[in-house]
PDB file of C-alpha atoms in Angstrom:
ATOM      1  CA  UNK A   1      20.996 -35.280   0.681  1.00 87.00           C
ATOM      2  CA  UNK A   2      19.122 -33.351   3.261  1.00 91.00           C
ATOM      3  CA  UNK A   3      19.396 -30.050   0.742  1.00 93.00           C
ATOM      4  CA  UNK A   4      17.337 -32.654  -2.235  1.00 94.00           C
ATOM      5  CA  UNK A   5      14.830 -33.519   0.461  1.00 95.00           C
ATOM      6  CA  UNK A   6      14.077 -29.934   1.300  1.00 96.00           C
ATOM      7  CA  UNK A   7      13.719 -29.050  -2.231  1.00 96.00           C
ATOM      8  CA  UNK A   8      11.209 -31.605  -2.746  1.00 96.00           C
ATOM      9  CA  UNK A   9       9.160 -30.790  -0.157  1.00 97.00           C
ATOM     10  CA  UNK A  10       8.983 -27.566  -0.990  1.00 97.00           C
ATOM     11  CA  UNK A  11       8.265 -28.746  -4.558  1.00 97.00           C
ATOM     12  CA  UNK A  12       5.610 -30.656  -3.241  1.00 97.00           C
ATOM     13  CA  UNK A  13       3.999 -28.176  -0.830  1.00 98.00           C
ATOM     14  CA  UNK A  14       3.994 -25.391  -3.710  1.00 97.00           C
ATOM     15  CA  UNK A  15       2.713 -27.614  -5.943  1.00 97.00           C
ATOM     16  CA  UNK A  16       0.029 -28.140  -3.061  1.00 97.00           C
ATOM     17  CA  UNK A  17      -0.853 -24.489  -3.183  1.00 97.00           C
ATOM     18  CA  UNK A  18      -0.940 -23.812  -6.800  1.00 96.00           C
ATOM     19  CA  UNK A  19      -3.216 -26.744  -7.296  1.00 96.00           C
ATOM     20  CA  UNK A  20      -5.763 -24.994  -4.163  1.00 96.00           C
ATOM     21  CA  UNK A  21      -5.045 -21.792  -6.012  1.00 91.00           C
ATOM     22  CA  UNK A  22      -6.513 -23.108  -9.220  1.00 90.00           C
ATOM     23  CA  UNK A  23      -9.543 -25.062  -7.721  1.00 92.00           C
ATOM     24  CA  UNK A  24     -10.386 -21.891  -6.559  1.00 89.00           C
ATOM     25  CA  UNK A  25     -10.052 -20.129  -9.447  1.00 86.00           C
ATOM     26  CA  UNK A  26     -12.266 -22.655 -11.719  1.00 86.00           C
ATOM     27  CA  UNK A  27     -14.675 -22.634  -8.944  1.00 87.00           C
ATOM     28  CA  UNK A  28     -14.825 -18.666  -9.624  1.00 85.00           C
ATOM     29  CA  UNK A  29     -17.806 -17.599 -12.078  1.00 84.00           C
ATOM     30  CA  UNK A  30     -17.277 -16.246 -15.222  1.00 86.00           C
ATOM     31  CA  UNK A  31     -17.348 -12.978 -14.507  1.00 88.00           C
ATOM     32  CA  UNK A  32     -14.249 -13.194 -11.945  1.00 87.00           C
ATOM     33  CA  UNK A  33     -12.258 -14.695 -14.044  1.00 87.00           C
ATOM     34  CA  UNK A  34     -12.994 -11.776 -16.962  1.00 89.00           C
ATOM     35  CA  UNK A  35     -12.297  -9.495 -14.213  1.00 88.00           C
ATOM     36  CA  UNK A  36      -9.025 -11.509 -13.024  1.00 87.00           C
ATOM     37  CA  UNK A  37      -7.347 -11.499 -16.607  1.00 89.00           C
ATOM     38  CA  UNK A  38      -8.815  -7.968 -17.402  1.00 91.00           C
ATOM     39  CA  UNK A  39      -6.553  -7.067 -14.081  1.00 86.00           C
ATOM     40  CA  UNK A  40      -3.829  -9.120 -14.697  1.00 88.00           C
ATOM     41  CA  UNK A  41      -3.709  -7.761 -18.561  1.00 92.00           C
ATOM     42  CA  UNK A  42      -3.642  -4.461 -17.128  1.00 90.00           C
ATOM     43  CA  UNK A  43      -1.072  -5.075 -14.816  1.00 86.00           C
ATOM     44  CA  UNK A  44       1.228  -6.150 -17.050  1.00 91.00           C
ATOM     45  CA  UNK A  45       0.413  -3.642 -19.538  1.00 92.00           C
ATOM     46  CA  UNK A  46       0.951  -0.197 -16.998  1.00 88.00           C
ATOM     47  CA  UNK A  47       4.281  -2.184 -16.067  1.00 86.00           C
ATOM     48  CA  UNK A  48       5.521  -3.064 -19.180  1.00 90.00           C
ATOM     49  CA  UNK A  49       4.373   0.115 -21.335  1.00 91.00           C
ATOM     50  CA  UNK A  50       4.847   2.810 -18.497  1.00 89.00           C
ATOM     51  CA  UNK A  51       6.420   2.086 -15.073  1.00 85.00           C
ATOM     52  CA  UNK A  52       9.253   0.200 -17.011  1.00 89.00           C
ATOM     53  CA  UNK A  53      10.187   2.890 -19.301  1.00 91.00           C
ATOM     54  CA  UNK A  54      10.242   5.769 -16.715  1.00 88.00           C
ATOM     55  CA  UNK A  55      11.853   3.815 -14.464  1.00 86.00           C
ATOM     56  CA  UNK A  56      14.795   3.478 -17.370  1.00 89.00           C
ATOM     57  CA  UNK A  57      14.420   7.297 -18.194  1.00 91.00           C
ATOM     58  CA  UNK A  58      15.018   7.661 -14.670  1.00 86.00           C
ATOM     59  CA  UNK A  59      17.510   5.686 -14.198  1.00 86.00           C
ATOM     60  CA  UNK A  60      19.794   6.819 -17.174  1.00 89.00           C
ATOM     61  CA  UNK A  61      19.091  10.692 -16.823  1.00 88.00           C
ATOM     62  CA  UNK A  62      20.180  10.114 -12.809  1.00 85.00           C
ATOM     63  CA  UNK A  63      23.042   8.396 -14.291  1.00 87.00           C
ATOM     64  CA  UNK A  64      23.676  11.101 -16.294  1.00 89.00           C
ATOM     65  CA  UNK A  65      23.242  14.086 -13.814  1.00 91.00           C
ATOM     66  CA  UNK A  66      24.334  12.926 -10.572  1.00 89.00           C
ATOM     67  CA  UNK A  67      27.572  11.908  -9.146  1.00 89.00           C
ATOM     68  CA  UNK A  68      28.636   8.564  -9.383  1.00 87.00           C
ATOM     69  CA  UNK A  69      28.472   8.502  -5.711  1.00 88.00           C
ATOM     70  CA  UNK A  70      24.812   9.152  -5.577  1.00 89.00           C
ATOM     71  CA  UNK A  71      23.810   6.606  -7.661  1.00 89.00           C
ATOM     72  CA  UNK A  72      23.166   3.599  -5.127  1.00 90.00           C
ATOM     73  CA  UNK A  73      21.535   5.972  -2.498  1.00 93.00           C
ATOM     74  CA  UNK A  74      19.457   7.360  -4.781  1.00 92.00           C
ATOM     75  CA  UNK A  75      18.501   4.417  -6.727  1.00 91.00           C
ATOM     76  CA  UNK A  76      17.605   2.775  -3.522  1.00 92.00           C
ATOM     77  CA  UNK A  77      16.099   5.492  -2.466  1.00 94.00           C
ATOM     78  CA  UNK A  78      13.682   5.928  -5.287  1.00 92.00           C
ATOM     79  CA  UNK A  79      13.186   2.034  -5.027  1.00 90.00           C
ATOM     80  CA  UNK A  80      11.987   2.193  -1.092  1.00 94.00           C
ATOM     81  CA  UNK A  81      10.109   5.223  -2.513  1.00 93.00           C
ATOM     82  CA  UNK A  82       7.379   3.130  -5.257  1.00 89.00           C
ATOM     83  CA  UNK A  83       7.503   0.169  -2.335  1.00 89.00           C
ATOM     84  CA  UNK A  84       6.341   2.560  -0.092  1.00 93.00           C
ATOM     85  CA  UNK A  85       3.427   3.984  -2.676  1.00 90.00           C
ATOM     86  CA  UNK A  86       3.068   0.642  -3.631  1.00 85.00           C
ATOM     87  CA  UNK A  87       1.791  -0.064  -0.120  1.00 87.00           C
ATOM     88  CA  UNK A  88       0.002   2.849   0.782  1.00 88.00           C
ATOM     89  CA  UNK A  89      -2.232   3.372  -2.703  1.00 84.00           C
ATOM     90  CA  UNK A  90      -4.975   1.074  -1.057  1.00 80.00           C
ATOM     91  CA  UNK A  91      -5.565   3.783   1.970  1.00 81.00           C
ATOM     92  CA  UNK A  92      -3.875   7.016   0.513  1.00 80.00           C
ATOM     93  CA  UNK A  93      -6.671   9.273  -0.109  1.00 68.00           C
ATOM     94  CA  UNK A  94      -9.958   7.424   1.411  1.00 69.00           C
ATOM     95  CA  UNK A  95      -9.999   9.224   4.969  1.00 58.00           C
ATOM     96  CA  UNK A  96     -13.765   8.413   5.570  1.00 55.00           C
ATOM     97  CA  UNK A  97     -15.119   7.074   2.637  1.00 61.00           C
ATOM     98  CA  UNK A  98     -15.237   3.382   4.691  1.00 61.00           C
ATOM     99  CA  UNK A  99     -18.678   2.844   6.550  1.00 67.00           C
ATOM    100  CA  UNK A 100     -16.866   1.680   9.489  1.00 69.00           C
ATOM    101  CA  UNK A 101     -14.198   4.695  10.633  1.00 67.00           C
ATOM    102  CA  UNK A 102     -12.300   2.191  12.441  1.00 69.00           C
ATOM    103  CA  UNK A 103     -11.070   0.756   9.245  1.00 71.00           C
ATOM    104  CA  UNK A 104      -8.573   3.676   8.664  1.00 71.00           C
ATOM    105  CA  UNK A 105      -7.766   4.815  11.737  1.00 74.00           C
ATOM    106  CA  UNK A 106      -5.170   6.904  11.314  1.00 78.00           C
ATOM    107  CA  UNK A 107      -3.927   9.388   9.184  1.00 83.00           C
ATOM    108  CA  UNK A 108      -2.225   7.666   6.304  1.00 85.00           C
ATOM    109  CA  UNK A 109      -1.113  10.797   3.880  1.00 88.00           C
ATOM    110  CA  UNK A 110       0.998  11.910   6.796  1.00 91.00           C
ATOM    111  CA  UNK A 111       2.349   8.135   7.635  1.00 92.00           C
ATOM    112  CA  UNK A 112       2.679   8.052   4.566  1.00 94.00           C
ATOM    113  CA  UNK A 113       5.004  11.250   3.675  1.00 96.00           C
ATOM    114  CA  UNK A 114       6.781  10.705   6.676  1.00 97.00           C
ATOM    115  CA  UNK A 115       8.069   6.984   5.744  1.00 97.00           C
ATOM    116  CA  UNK A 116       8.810   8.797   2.493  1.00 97.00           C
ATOM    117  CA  UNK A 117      10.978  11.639   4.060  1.00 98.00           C
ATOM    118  CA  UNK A 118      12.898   8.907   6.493  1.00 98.00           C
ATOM    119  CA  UNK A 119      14.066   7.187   3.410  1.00 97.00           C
ATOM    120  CA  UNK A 120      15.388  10.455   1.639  1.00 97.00           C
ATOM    121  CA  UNK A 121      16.901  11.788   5.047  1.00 98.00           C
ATOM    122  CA  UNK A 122      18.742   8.464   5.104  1.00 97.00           C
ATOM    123  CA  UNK A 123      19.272   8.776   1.020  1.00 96.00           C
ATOM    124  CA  UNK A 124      21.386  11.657   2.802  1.00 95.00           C
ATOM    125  CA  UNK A 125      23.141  10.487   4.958  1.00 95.00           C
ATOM    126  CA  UNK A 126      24.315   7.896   2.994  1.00 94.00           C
ATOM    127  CA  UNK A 127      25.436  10.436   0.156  1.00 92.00           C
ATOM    128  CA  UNK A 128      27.287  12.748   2.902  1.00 91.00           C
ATOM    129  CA  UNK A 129      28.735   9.203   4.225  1.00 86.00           C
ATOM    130  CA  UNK A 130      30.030   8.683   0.728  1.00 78.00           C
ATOM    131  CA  UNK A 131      32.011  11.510   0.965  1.00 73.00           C
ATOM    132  CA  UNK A 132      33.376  10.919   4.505  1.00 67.00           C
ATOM    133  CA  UNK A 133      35.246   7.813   3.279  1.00 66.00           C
ATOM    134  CA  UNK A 134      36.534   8.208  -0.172  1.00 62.00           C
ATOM    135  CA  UNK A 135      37.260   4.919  -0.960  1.00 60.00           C
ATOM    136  CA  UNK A 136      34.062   3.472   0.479  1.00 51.00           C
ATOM    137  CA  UNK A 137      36.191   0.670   3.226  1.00 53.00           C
ATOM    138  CA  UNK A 138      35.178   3.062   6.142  1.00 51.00           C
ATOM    139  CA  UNK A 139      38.514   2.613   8.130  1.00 48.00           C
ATOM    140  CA  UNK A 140      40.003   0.050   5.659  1.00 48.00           C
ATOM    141  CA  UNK A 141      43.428   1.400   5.025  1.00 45.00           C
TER     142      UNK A 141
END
């Protein structure tokens, strides 16, 4: 009973929000909207038509050349890896082209690579953990 309730409030709050969401968006002029679907056809296009397909090539040449043990690191890994770009793309690359220098205060390319060589240290260790314990039960005999 109390899991039905939940779900219907939630119902009811997200329909809340996608009915504010769309109020704003008809309030929006023409040319927002044009440049809303322009982005949001674009977004699905460079998804669909490139970042999907390398991600397969990727994924089934990895499969192909590396162990069978390195698979989840590395897949995980290179997953962490686009989040990580994903996130940074805004500031990557601007250093002071804001008016206000406060805006990016700090040096993002190096944040940046760093985050990036954390994960594939820990990619790693993982691997070299792999082969530690055989079966993968870490003390589970």
């Amino acid at each position: 009973m109390i899991v039905r309730l939940v779900r219907l409030a939630l119902i009811v709050v997200g329909c809340g929000f996608l009915w504010y969401g769309a109020t704003l968006l008809w309030d929006s002029g023409a040319d927002a909207l044009r440049s809303i679907a322009v982005w949001f056809a674009a977004g699905i296009l460079l998804h669909d038509g490139v970042f999907a397909p390398v991600c397969i090539a990727l994924g089934l040449g990895g499969r192909r050349w590396l162990p069978y043990r390195w698979w989840a690191p590395v897949a995980c890994g290179a997953v962490c890896t686009v989040a990580l770009a994903a996130v940074a793309a805004p500031v990557l690359g601007r250093g002071g082209a804001v008016a206000n220098p406060t805006v990016l205060d700090r040096n993002y390319p190096l944040g940046f690579a760093l985050a990036v060589a954390l994960v594939w240290i820990l990619v790693a260790l993982a691997v070299v953990g792999s082969r530690a314990h055989p079966t993968g039960r870490a003390g589970r005999r």
